[in-house]
PDB file of C-alpha atoms in Angstrom:
ATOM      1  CA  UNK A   1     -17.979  58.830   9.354  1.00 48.00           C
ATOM      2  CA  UNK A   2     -16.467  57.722  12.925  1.00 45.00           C
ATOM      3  CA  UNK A   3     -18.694  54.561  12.915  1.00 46.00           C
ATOM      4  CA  UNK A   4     -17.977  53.415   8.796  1.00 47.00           C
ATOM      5  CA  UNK A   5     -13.769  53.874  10.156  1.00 46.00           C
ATOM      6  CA  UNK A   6     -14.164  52.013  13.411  1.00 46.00           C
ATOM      7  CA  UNK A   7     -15.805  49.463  11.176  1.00 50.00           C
ATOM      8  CA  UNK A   8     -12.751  49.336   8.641  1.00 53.00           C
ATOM      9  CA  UNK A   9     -10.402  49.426  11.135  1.00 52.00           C
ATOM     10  CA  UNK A  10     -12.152  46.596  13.159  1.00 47.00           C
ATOM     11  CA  UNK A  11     -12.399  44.423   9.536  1.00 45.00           C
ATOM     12  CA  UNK A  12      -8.663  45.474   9.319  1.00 50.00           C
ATOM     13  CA  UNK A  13      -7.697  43.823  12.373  1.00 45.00           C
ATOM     14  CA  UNK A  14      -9.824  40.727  12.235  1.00 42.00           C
ATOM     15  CA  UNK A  15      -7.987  40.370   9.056  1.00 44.00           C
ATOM     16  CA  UNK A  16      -4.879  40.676   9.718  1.00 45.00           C
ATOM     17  CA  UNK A  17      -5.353  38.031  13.204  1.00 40.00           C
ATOM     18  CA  UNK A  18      -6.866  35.591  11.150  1.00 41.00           C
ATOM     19  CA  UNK A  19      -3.922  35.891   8.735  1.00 41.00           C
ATOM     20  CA  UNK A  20      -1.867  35.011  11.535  1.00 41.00           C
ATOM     21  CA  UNK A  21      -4.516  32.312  13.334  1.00 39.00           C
ATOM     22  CA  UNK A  22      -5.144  30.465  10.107  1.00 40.00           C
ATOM     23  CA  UNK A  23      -1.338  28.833   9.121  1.00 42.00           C
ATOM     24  CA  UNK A  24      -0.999  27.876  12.352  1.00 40.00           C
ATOM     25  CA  UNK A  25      -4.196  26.040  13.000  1.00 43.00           C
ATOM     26  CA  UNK A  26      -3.433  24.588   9.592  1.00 52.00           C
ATOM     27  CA  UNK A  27      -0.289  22.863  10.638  1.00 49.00           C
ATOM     28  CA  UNK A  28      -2.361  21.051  13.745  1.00 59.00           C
ATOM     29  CA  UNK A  29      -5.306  18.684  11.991  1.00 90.00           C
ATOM     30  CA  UNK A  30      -6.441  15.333  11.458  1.00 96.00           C
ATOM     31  CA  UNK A  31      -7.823  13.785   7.787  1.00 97.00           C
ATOM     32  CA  UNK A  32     -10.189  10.320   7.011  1.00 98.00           C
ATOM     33  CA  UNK A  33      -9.313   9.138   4.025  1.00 98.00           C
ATOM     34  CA  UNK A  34     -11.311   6.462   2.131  1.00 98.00           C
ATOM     35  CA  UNK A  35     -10.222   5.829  -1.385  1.00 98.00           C
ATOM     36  CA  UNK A  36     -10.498   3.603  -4.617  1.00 98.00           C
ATOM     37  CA  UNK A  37      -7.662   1.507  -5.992  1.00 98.00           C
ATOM     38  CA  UNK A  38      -6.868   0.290  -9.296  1.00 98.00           C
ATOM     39  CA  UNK A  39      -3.559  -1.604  -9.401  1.00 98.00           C
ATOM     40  CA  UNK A  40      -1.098  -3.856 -11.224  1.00 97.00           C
ATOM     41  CA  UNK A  41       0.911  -6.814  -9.402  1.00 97.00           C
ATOM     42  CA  UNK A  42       3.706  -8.848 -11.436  1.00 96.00           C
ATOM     43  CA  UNK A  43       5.626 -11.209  -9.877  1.00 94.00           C
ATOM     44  CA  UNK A  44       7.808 -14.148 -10.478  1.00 93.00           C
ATOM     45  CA  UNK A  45       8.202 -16.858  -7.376  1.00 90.00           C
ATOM     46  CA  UNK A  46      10.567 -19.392  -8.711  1.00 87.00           C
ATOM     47  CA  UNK A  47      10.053 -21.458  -5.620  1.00 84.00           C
ATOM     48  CA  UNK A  48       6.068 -21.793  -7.135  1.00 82.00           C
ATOM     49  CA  UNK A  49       6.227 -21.687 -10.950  1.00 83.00           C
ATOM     50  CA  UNK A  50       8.749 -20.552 -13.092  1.00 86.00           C
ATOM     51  CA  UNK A  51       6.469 -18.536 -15.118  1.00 88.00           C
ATOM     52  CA  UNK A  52       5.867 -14.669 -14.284  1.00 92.00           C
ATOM     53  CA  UNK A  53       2.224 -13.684 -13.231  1.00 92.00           C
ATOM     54  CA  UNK A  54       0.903 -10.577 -14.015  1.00 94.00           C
ATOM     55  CA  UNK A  55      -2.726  -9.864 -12.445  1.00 95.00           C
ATOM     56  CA  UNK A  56      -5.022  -6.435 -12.403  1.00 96.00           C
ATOM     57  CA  UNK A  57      -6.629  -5.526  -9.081  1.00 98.00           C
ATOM     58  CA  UNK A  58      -9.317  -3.119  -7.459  1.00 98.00           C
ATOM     59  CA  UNK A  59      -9.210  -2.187  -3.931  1.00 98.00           C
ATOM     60  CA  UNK A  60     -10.113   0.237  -1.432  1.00 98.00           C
ATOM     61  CA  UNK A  61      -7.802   2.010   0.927  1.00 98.00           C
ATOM     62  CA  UNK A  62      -8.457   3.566   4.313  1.00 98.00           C
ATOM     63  CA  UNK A  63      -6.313   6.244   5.626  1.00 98.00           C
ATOM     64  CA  UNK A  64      -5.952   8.656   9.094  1.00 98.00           C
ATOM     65  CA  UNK A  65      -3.294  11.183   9.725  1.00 98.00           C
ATOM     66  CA  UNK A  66      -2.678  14.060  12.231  1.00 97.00           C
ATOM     67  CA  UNK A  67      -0.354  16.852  11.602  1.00 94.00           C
ATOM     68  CA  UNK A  68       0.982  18.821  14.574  1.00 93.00           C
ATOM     69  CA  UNK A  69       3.534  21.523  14.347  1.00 90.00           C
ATOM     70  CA  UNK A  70       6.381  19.337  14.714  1.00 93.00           C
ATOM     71  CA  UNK A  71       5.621  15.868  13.571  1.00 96.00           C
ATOM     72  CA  UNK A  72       3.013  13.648  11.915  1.00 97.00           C
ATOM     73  CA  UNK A  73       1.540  10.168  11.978  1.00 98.00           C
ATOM     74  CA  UNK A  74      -0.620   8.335  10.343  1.00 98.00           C
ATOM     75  CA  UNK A  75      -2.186   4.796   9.757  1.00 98.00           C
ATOM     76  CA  UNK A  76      -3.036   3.744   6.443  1.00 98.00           C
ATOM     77  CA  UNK A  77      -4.974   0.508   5.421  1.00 98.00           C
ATOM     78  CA  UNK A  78      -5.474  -1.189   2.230  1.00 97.00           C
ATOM     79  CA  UNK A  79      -6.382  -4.417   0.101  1.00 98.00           C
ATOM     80  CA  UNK A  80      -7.350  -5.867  -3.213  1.00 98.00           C
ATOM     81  CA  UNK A  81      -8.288  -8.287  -5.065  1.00 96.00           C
ATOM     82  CA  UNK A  82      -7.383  -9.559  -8.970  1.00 96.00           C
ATOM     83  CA  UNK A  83      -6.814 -12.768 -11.356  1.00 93.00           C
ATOM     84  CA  UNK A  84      -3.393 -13.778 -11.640  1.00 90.00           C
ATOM     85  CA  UNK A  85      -2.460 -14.691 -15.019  1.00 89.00           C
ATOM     86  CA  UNK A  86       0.982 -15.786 -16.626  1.00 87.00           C
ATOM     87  CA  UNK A  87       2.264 -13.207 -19.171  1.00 79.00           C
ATOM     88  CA  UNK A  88       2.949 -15.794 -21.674  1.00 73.00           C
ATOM     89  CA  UNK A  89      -0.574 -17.900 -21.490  1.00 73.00           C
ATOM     90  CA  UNK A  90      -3.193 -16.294 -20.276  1.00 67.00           C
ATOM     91  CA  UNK A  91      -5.893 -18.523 -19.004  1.00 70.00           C
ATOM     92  CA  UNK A  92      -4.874 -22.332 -18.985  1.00 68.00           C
ATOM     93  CA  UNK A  93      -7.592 -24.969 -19.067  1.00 70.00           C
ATOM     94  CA  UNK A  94      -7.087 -28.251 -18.261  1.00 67.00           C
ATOM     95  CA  UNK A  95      -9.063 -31.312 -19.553  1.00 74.00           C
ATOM     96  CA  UNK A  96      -9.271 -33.923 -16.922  1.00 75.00           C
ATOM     97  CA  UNK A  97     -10.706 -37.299 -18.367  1.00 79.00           C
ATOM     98  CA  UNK A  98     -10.979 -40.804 -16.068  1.00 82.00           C
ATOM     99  CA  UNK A  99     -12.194 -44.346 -17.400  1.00 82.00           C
ATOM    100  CA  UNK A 100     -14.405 -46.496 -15.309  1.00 78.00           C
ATOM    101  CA  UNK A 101     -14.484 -50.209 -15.011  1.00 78.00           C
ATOM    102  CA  UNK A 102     -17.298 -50.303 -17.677  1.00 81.00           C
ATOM    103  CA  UNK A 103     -14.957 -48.711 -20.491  1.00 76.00           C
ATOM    104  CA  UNK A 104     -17.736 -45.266 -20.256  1.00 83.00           C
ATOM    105  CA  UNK A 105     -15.324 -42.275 -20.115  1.00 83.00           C
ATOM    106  CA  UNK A 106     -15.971 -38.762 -18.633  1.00 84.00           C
ATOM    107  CA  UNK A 107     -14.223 -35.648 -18.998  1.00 80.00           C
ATOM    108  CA  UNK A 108     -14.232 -32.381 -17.103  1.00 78.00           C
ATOM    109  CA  UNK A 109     -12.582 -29.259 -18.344  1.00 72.00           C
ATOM    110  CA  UNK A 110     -11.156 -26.952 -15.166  1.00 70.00           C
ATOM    111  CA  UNK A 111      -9.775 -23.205 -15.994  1.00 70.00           C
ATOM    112  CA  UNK A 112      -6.906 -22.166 -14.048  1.00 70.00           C
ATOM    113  CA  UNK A 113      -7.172 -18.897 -13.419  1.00 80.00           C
ATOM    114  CA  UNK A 114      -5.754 -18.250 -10.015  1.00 85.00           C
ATOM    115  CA  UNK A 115      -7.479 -15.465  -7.557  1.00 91.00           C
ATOM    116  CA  UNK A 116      -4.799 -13.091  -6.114  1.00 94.00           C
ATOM    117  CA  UNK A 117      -5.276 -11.236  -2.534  1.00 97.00           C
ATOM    118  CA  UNK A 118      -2.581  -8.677  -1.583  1.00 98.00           C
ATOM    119  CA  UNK A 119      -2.978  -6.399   1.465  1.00 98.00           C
ATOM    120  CA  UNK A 120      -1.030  -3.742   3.538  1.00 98.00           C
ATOM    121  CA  UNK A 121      -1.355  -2.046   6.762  1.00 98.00           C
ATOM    122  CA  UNK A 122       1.314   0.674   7.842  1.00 98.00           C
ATOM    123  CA  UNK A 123       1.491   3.061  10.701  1.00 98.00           C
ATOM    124  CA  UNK A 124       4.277   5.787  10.793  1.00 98.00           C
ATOM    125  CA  UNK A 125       5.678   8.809  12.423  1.00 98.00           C
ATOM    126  CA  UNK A 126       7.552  11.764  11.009  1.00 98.00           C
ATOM    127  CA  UNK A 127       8.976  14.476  12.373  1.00 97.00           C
ATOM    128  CA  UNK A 128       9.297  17.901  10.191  1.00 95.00           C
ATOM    129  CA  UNK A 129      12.313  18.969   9.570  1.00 94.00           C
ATOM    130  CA  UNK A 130      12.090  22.544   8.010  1.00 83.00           C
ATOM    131  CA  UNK A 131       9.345  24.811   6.282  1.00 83.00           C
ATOM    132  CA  UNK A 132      10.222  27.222   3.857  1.00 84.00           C
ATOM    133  CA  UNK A 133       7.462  29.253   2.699  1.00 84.00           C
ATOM    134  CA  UNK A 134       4.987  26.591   0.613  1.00 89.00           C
ATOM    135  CA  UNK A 135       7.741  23.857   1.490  1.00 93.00           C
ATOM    136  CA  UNK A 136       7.872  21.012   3.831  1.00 94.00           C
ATOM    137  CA  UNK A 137       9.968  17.923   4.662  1.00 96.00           C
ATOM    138  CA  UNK A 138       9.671  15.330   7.297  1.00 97.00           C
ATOM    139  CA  UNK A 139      11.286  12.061   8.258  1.00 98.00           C
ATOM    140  CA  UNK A 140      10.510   9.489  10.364  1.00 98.00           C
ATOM    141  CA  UNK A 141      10.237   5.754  10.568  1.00 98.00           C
ATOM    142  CA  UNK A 142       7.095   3.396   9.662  1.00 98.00           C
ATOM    143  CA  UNK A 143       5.977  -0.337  10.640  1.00 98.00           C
ATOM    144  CA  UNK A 144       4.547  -1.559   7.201  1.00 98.00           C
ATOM    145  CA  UNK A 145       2.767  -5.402   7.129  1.00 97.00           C
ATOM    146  CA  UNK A 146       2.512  -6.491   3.393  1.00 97.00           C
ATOM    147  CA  UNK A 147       0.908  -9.598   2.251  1.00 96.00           C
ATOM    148  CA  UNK A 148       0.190 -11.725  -0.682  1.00 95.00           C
ATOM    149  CA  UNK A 149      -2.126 -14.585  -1.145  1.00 93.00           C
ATOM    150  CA  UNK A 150      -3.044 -17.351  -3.899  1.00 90.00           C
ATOM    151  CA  UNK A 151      -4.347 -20.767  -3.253  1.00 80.00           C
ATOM    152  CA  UNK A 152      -3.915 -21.474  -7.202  1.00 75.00           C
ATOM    153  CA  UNK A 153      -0.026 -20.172  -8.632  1.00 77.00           C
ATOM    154  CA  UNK A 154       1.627 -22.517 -10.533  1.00 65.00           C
ATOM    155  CA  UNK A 155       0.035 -25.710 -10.936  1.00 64.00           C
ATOM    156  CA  UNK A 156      -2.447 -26.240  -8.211  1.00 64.00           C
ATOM    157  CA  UNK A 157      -0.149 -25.053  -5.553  1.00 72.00           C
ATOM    158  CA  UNK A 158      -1.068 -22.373  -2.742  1.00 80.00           C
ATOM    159  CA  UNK A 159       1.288 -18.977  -2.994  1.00 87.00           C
ATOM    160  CA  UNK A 160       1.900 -16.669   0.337  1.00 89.00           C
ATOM    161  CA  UNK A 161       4.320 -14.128   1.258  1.00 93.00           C
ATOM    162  CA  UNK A 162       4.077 -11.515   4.209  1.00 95.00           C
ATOM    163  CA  UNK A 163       6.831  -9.018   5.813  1.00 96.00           C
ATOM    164  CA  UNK A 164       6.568  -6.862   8.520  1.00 97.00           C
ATOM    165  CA  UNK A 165       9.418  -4.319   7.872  1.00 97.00           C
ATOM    166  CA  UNK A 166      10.433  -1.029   9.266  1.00 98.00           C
ATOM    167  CA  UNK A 167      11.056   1.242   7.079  1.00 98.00           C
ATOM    168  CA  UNK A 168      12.930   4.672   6.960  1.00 98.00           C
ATOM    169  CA  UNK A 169      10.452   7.505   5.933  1.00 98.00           C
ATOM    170  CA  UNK A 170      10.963  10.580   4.017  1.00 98.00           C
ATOM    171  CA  UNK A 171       8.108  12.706   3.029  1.00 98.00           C
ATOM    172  CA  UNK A 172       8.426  16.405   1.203  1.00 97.00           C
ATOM    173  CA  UNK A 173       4.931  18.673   0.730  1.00 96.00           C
ATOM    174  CA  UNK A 174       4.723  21.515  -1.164  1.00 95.00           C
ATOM    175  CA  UNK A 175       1.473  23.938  -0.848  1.00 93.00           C
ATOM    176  CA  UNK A 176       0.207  25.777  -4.330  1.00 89.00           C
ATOM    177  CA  UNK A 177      -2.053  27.620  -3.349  1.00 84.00           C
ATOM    178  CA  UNK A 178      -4.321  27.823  -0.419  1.00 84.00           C
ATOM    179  CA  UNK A 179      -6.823  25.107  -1.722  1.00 91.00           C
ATOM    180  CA  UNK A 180      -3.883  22.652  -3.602  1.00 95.00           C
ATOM    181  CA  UNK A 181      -1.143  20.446  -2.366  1.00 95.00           C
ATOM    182  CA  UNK A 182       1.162  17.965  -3.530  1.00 97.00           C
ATOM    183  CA  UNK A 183       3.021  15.455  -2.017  1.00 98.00           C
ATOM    184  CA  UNK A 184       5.909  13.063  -2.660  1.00 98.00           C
ATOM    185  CA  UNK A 185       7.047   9.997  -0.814  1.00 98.00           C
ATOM    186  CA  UNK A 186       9.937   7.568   0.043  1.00 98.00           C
ATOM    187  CA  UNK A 187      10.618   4.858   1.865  1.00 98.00           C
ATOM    188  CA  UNK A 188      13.142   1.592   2.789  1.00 97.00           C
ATOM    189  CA  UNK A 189      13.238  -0.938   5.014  1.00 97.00           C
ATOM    190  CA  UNK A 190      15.919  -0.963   7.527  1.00 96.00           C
ATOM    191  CA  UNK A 191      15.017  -4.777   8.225  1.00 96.00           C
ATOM    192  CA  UNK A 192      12.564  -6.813   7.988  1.00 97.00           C
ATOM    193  CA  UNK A 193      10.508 -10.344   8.828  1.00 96.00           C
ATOM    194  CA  UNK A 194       9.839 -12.016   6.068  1.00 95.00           C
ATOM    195  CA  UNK A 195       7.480 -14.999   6.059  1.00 92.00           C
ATOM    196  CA  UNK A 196       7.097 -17.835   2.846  1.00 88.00           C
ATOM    197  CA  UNK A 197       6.010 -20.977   1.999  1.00 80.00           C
ATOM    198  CA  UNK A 198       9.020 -23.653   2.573  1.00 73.00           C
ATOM    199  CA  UNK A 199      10.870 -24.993  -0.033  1.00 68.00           C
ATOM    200  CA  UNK A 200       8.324 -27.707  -0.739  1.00 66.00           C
ATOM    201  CA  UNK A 201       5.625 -25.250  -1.125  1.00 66.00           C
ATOM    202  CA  UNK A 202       3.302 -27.150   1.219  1.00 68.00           C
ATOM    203  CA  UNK A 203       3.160 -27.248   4.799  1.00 71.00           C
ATOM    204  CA  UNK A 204       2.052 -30.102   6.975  1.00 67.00           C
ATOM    205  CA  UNK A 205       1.874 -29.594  10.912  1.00 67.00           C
ATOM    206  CA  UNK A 206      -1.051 -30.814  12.361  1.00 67.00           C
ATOM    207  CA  UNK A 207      -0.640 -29.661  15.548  1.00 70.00           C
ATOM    208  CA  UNK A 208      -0.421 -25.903  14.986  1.00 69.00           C
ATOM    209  CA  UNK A 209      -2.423 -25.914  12.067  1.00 69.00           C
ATOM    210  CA  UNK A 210      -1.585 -24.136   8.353  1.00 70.00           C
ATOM    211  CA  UNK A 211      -1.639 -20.497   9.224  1.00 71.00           C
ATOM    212  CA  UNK A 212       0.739 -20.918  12.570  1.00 78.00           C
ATOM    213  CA  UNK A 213       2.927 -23.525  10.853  1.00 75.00           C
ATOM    214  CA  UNK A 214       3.230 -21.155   7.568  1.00 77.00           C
ATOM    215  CA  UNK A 215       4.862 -18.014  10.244  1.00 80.00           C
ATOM    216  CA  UNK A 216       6.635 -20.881  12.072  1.00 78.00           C
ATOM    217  CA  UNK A 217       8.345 -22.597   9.294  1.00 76.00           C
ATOM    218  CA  UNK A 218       8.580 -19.525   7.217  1.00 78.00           C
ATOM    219  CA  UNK A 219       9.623 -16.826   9.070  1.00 87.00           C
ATOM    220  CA  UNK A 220      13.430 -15.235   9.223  1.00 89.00           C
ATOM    221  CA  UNK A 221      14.602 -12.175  10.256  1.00 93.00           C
ATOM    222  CA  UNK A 222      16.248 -10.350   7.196  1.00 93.00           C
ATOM    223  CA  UNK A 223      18.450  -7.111   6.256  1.00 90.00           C
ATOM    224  CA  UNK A 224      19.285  -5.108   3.561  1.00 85.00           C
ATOM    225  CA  UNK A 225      21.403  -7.804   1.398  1.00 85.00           C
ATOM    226  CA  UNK A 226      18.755 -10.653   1.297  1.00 89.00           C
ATOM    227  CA  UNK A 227      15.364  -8.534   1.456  1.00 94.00           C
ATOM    228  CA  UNK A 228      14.744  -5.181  -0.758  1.00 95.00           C
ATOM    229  CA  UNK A 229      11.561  -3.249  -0.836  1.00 96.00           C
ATOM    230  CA  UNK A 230      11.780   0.609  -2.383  1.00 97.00           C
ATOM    231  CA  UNK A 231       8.209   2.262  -1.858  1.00 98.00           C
ATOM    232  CA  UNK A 232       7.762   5.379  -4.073  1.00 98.00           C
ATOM    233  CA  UNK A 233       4.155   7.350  -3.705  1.00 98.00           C
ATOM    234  CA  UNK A 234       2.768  11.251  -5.321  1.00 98.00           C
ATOM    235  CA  UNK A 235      -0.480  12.652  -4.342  1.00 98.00           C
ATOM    236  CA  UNK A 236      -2.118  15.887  -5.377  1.00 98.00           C
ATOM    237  CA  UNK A 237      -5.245  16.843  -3.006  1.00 97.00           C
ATOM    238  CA  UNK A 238      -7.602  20.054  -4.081  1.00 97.00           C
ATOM    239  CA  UNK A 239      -8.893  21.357  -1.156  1.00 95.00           C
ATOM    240  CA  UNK A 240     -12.798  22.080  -1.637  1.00 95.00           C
ATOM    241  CA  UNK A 241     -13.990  23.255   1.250  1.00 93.00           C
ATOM    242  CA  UNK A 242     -12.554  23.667   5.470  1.00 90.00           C
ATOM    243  CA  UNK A 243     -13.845  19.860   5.679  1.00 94.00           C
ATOM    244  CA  UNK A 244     -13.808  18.415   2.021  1.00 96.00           C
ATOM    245  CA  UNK A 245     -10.630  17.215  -0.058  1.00 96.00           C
ATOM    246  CA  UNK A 246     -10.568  15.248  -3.064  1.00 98.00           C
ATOM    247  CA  UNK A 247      -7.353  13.666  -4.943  1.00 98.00           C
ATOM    248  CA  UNK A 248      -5.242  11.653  -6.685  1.00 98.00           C
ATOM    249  CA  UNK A 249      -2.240   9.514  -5.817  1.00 98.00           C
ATOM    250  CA  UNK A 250      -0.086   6.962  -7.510  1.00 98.00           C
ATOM    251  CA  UNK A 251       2.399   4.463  -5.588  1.00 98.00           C
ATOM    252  CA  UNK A 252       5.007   2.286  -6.516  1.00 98.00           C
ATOM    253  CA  UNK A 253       6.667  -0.574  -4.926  1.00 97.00           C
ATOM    254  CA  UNK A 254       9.121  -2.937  -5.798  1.00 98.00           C
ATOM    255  CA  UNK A 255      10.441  -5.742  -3.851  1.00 97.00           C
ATOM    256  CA  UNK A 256      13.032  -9.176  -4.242  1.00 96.00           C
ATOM    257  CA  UNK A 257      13.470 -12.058  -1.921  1.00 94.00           C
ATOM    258  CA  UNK A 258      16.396 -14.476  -1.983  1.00 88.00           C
ATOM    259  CA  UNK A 259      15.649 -17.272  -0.225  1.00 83.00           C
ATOM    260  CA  UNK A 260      14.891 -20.103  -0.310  1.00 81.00           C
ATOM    261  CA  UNK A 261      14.542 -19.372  -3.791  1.00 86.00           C
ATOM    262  CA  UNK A 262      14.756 -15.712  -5.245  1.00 91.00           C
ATOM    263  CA  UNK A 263      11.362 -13.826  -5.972  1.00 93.00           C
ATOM    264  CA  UNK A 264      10.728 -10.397  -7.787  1.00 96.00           C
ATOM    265  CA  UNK A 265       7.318  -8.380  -7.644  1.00 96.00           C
ATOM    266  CA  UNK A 266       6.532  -5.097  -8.484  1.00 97.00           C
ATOM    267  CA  UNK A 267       2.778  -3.193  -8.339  1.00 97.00           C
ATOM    268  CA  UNK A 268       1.599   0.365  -9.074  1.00 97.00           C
ATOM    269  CA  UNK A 269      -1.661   1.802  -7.970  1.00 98.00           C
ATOM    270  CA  UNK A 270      -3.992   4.711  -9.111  1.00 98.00           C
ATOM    271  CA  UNK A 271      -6.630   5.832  -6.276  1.00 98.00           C
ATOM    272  CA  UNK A 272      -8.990   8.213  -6.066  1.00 98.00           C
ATOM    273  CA  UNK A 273      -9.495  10.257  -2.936  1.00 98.00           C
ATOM    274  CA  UNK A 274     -11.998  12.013  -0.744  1.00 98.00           C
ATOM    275  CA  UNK A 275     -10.696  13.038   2.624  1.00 97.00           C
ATOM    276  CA  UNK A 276     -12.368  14.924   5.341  1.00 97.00           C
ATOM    277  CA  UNK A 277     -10.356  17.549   7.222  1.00 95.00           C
ATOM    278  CA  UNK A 278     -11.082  18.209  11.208  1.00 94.00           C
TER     279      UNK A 278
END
């Protein structure tokens, strides 16, 4: 009888430290995060076409974060790939014809259907703010690179934008139950460098070359009035084992440019996550 109540009191105790143990080593841990993207991109550059281009991408995203007690940071990483279309046409093609000097004509048919590249890399810290029960919020700041490429928008003409804003972070979590979490996101950017083609949508400087020229020519420092980005994200993670985590997130962005000439885009994203907890 002694030895079956030493061993319930023993189990008693164990369970009652690792009560204690466990929410606090769960506030201190790092995640990998590898996840597929499916995502819409529409966008209207009046400085390249005055048409708007709508194009459907897949992508991959790559993710690390580390919670501590007080804070959290994280670098995230992703990019995809689509066909930009304009709403209104579709796919163009273009017939092409030429006459040589013996009168014998030839004709090639090209299909304009312009491959779009858009990726973004981001690094942030928060700090937390309170925790109530299931509840947590934390602000901070994040760097955030975004950029968009097309050597086909328009009529033959190549299509670029990048910024490199900081942004103002807010970030609330709420726990369901041990094994399920969701999270909400928003940021802004405080300001911003902002990098486009010029206004004759081609650059010529052969002695630094296309990619210098386009940051050199392009680039201007820009605030709130001329340069607007909101980025809006949810995920819900189930938690499947003390390594294994799958999920799903959505995020939303939305962005305008005024000069030289005023351009909208917006894109939303669906991914599918596995992370792995240590």
């Amino acid at each position: 009888m002694k030895r079956i109540y030493y061993s319930r009191t023993m189990l008693a105790l164990l369970l009652l430290v690792s009560s204690r143990i466990l929410p606090a080593q769960d506030l201190k841990k790092s995640t990998l995060q590898i996840a597929y993207t499916r995502s819409t991109f529409r966008f209207l550059d009046k400085q390249a076409s005055p048409l708007v281009y709508h194009a459907n991408l897949n992508g991959i995203a790559l993710a690390y974060e580390h919670t501590a007690p007080k804070s959290r940071r994280y670098i995230k990483f992703q990019a995809g790939l689509g066909t930009a279309l304009p709403k209104e046409h579709g796919a163009r093609e273009f017939i092409l014809s030429n006459t040589d000097f013996y009168g014998e004509t030839t004709t090639v048919s090209v299909l304009h259907a312009p491959t779009l590249y858009l990726g973004q890399l981001e690094a942030g810290y928060l700090r937390r703010l309170q925790v109530k029960g299931n509840n947590q919020l934390f602000a901070g700041i994040s760097l955030q690179e975004w950029i968009g490429y097309s050597d086909n928008i328009g009529f033959w003409s190549t299509w670029g934008m990048n910024s490199l804003a900081l942004n103002a972070v807010l970030q609330y979590e709420k726990s369901f139950f041990p094994n399920q979490k969701f999270r909400i996101g928003a940021s802004l950017p405080i300001l911003a460098l902002v990098s486009r083609m010029p206004y004759s949508n081609s650059i010529s400087d052969p002695e630094k070359g296309d990619f210098r020229a386009f940051f050199a020519e392009g680039s201007h420092l820009t605030f709130v009035p001329q340069y607007q980005r909101i980025n809006l994200d949810a995920a819900y993670q189930f938690r499947l084992n003390y390594h294994w985590q799958v999920g799903l997130a959505y995020d939303f962005n939305w962005q305008h440019y005024s000069q030289p000439r005023s351009i909208r885009a917006y894109q939303q994203a669906v991914s599918a996550q596995v992370n792995y907890l240590f």
